[in-house]
Amino acid sequence: MIRKATGSFTVKLELQPASAQAEAAGIGRRTLDKRFLGDLDAVSSGEMLAVMTGVEGSMAYVAFEKVTGLLAVRNGSFVLRHASQMIRGKPFQSIRVVPDSGTDALLGLEGEMQIEIRDGEHLYHFEYN
């Protein structure tokens, strides 16, 4: 049975030093810390690699973040894998739970998350089972 969780989150991104190879390739590195509110009451931390292009609104990023907290009434943690891009301002997202990364009451968790930024507020829509 597919379940849905929605809510908002805050995110803190901090620029980190990149390797010489990444810097030469134009790849930036950031750490991320999030606080989820709503059906997912959790915190997360992780790391992101991103590439900006010379075309405004076009970029891509990959990230991993470990989420720890309460999903509905289930407590535990899981890892999200991001592989997303913007093509001239149009987002294409792929944010999925890493297989078999769930712990405790979230053991076996599967799912996909979409992120929306509306009027400066970060919102999430998470479908899972």
PDB file of C-alpha atoms in Angstrom:
ATOM      1  CA  MET A   1       0.000   0.000   0.000  1.00  0.00           C
ATOM      2  CA  ILE A   2       1.400   3.391  -1.035  1.00  0.00           C
ATOM      3  CA  ARG A   3       1.344   5.985   1.745  1.00  0.00           C
ATOM      4  CA  LYS A   4       1.882   9.718   1.414  1.00  0.00           C
ATOM      5  CA  ALA A   5       3.692  12.103   3.736  1.00  0.00           C
ATOM      6  CA  THR A   6       3.744  15.865   3.231  1.00  0.00           C
ATOM      7  CA  GLY A   7       5.137  18.840   5.061  1.00  0.00           C
ATOM      8  CA  SER A   8       7.864  21.438   5.001  1.00  0.00           C
ATOM      9  CA  PHE A   9      11.556  21.544   5.748  1.00  0.00           C
ATOM     10  CA  THR A  10      14.355  23.970   6.365  1.00  0.00           C
ATOM     11  CA  VAL A  11      17.784  23.376   4.910  1.00  0.00           C
ATOM     12  CA  LYS A  12      21.217  24.719   5.724  1.00  0.00           C
ATOM     13  CA  LEU A  13      23.842  24.318   2.983  1.00  0.00           C
ATOM     14  CA  GLU A  14      27.514  25.001   3.670  1.00  0.00           C
ATOM     15  CA  LEU A  15      30.120  25.281   0.953  1.00  0.00           C
ATOM     16  CA  GLN A  16      33.013  22.858   1.505  1.00  0.00           C
ATOM     17  CA  PRO A  17      36.449  22.628  -0.108  1.00  0.00           C
ATOM     18  CA  ALA A  18      36.445  20.447  -3.212  1.00  0.00           C
ATOM     19  CA  SER A  19      39.252  18.220  -4.427  1.00  0.00           C
ATOM     20  CA  ALA A  20      41.569  19.699  -7.048  1.00  0.00           C
ATOM     21  CA  GLN A  21      40.003  17.414  -9.681  1.00  0.00           C
ATOM     22  CA  ALA A  22      36.454  18.464  -8.771  1.00  0.00           C
ATOM     23  CA  GLU A  23      37.382  22.136  -8.690  1.00  0.00           C
ATOM     24  CA  ALA A  24      39.021  21.884 -12.128  1.00  0.00           C
ATOM     25  CA  ALA A  25      35.839  20.261 -13.461  1.00  0.00           C
ATOM     26  CA  GLY A  26      33.616  22.985 -11.963  1.00  0.00           C
ATOM     27  CA  ILE A  27      32.062  20.662  -9.382  1.00  0.00           C
ATOM     28  CA  GLY A  28      31.090  22.289  -6.095  1.00  0.00           C
ATOM     29  CA  ARG A  29      30.667  20.483  -2.766  1.00  0.00           C
ATOM     30  CA  ARG A  30      28.301  21.319   0.084  1.00  0.00           C
ATOM     31  CA  THR A  31      27.168  19.735   3.318  1.00  0.00           C
ATOM     32  CA  LEU A  32      23.477  19.845   4.111  1.00  0.00           C
ATOM     33  CA  ASP A  33      21.451  19.779   7.299  1.00  0.00           C
ATOM     34  CA  LYS A  34      17.649  19.622   7.182  1.00  0.00           C
ATOM     35  CA  ARG A  35      14.769  19.739   9.618  1.00  0.00           C
ATOM     36  CA  PHE A  36      11.559  18.101   8.356  1.00  0.00           C
ATOM     37  CA  LEU A  37       8.159  19.019   9.809  1.00  0.00           C
ATOM     38  CA  GLY A  38       4.765  17.470   9.104  1.00  0.00           C
ATOM     39  CA  ASP A  39       4.145  13.771   8.495  1.00  0.00           C
ATOM     40  CA  LEU A  40       7.932  13.309   8.566  1.00  0.00           C
ATOM     41  CA  ASP A  41       9.271  14.701  11.846  1.00  0.00           C
ATOM     42  CA  ALA A  42      12.997  14.262  11.387  1.00  0.00           C
ATOM     43  CA  VAL A  43      16.454  15.711  10.895  1.00  0.00           C
ATOM     44  CA  SER A  44      18.959  14.824   8.217  1.00  0.00           C
ATOM     45  CA  SER A  45      22.551  15.451   7.289  1.00  0.00           C
ATOM     46  CA  GLY A  46      24.441  14.703   4.133  1.00  0.00           C
ATOM     47  CA  GLU A  47      26.629  15.874   1.301  1.00  0.00           C
ATOM     48  CA  MET A  48      25.953  17.284  -2.168  1.00  0.00           C
ATOM     49  CA  LEU A  49      28.002  17.668  -5.356  1.00  0.00           C
ATOM     50  CA  ALA A  50      26.697  20.160  -7.920  1.00  0.00           C
ATOM     51  CA  VAL A  51      27.572  21.540 -11.337  1.00  0.00           C
ATOM     52  CA  MET A  52      26.331  24.870 -12.654  1.00  0.00           C
ATOM     53  CA  THR A  53      26.431  25.508 -16.388  1.00  0.00           C
ATOM     54  CA  GLY A  54      26.881  28.670 -18.416  1.00  0.00           C
ATOM     55  CA  VAL A  55      23.157  28.648 -19.204  1.00  0.00           C
ATOM     56  CA  GLU A  56      21.007  30.350 -16.580  1.00  0.00           C
ATOM     57  CA  GLY A  57      18.685  27.866 -14.871  1.00  0.00           C
ATOM     58  CA  SER A  58      20.618  24.773 -15.952  1.00  0.00           C
ATOM     59  CA  MET A  59      22.450  22.672 -13.345  1.00  0.00           C
ATOM     60  CA  ALA A  60      22.650  19.195 -11.856  1.00  0.00           C
ATOM     61  CA  TYR A  61      23.367  17.734  -8.441  1.00  0.00           C
ATOM     62  CA  VAL A  62      23.765  14.446  -6.641  1.00  0.00           C
ATOM     63  CA  ALA A  63      23.481  14.033  -2.875  1.00  0.00           C
ATOM     64  CA  PHE A  64      23.069  11.525  -0.080  1.00  0.00           C
ATOM     65  CA  GLU A  65      21.407  12.360   3.219  1.00  0.00           C
ATOM     66  CA  LYS A  66      20.642  10.238   6.270  1.00  0.00           C
ATOM     67  CA  VAL A  67      17.179  11.022   7.672  1.00  0.00           C
ATOM     68  CA  THR A  68      16.491  10.168  11.328  1.00  0.00           C
ATOM     69  CA  GLY A  69      13.171  10.582  13.100  1.00  0.00           C
ATOM     70  CA  LEU A  70       9.494   9.717  12.949  1.00  0.00           C
ATOM     71  CA  LEU A  71       7.595   8.878   9.744  1.00  0.00           C
ATOM     72  CA  ALA A  72       3.901   8.699  10.636  1.00  0.00           C
ATOM     73  CA  VAL A  73       4.170   6.526  13.778  1.00  0.00           C
ATOM     74  CA  ARG A  74       7.341   4.683  12.728  1.00  0.00           C
ATOM     75  CA  ASN A  75      10.671   5.674  14.259  1.00  0.00           C
ATOM     76  CA  GLY A  76      14.052   5.013  12.631  1.00  0.00           C
ATOM     77  CA  SER A  77      16.351   6.231   9.900  1.00  0.00           C
ATOM     78  CA  PHE A  78      16.888   5.850   6.158  1.00  0.00           C
ATOM     79  CA  VAL A  79      19.108   7.296   3.442  1.00  0.00           C
ATOM     80  CA  LEU A  80      17.870   9.391   0.517  1.00  0.00           C
ATOM     81  CA  ARG A  81      19.745   9.476  -2.803  1.00  0.00           C
ATOM     82  CA  HIS A  82      19.293  12.604  -4.959  1.00  0.00           C
ATOM     83  CA  ALA A  83      20.124  12.718  -8.673  1.00  0.00           C
ATOM     84  CA  SER A  84      18.368  15.805  -9.986  1.00  0.00           C
ATOM     85  CA  GLN A  85      18.781  18.560 -12.520  1.00  0.00           C
ATOM     86  CA  MET A  86      17.310  21.783 -13.837  1.00  0.00           C
ATOM     87  CA  ILE A  87      17.087  22.331 -17.570  1.00  0.00           C
ATOM     88  CA  ARG A  88      16.606  26.052 -18.263  1.00  0.00           C
ATOM     89  CA  GLY A  89      14.605  26.392 -15.049  1.00  0.00           C
ATOM     90  CA  LYS A  90      12.528  23.217 -15.363  1.00  0.00           C
ATOM     91  CA  PRO A  91      13.249  20.712 -12.556  1.00  0.00           C
ATOM     92  CA  PHE A  92      13.695  16.975 -13.073  1.00  0.00           C
ATOM     93  CA  GLN A  93      13.948  15.237  -9.704  1.00  0.00           C
ATOM     94  CA  SER A  94      14.927  11.768  -8.677  1.00  0.00           C
ATOM     95  CA  ILE A  95      15.016  11.468  -4.890  1.00  0.00           C
ATOM     96  CA  ARG A  96      14.672   7.876  -3.701  1.00  0.00           C
ATOM     97  CA  VAL A  97      15.206   5.856  -0.555  1.00  0.00           C
ATOM     98  CA  VAL A  98      18.417   3.833  -0.851  1.00  0.00           C
ATOM     99  CA  PRO A  99      17.361   0.139  -0.882  1.00  0.00           C
ATOM    100  CA  ASP A 100      17.691  -1.591   2.490  1.00  0.00           C
ATOM    101  CA  SER A 101      18.842   1.598   4.248  1.00  0.00           C
ATOM    102  CA  GLY A 102      15.866   1.716   6.653  1.00  0.00           C
ATOM    103  CA  THR A 103      16.483   0.956  10.325  1.00  0.00           C
ATOM    104  CA  ASP A 104      14.308   0.078  13.338  1.00  0.00           C
ATOM    105  CA  ALA A 105      10.594   0.566  12.519  1.00  0.00           C
ATOM    106  CA  LEU A 106      11.568   1.841   9.038  1.00  0.00           C
ATOM    107  CA  LEU A 107      13.262  -1.412   8.070  1.00  0.00           C
ATOM    108  CA  GLY A 108      12.340  -2.261   4.469  1.00  0.00           C
ATOM    109  CA  LEU A 109      11.199   1.295   3.669  1.00  0.00           C
ATOM    110  CA  GLU A 110      10.902   2.130  -0.034  1.00  0.00           C
ATOM    111  CA  GLY A 111       9.848   5.425  -1.507  1.00  0.00           C
ATOM    112  CA  GLU A 112      10.339   8.521  -3.605  1.00  0.00           C
ATOM    113  CA  MET A 113      10.306  12.178  -2.577  1.00  0.00           C
ATOM    114  CA  GLN A 114       9.552  15.314  -4.548  1.00  0.00           C
ATOM    115  CA  ILE A 115      10.664  18.751  -3.387  1.00  0.00           C
ATOM    116  CA  GLU A 116       8.799  21.938  -4.173  1.00  0.00           C
ATOM    117  CA  ILE A 117       9.880  25.492  -3.410  1.00  0.00           C
ATOM    118  CA  ARG A 118       6.866  27.798  -3.206  1.00  0.00           C
ATOM    119  CA  ASP A 119       7.242  31.450  -2.195  1.00  0.00           C
ATOM    120  CA  GLY A 120      10.590  30.653  -0.564  1.00  0.00           C
ATOM    121  CA  GLU A 121       9.166  27.755   1.497  1.00  0.00           C
ATOM    122  CA  HIS A 122      10.582  24.243   0.989  1.00  0.00           C
ATOM    123  CA  LEU A 123       7.889  21.552   0.804  1.00  0.00           C
ATOM    124  CA  TYR A 124       8.190  17.782   0.431  1.00  0.00           C
ATOM    125  CA  HIS A 125       5.836  15.127  -0.948  1.00  0.00           C
ATOM    126  CA  PHE A 126       6.941  11.613  -0.014  1.00  0.00           C
ATOM    127  CA  GLU A 127       5.298   8.435  -1.350  1.00  0.00           C
ATOM    128  CA  TYR A 128       6.431   5.310   0.458  1.00  0.00           C
ATOM    129  CA  ASN A 129       5.534   1.808   1.580  1.00  0.00           C
TER     130      ASN A 129
END
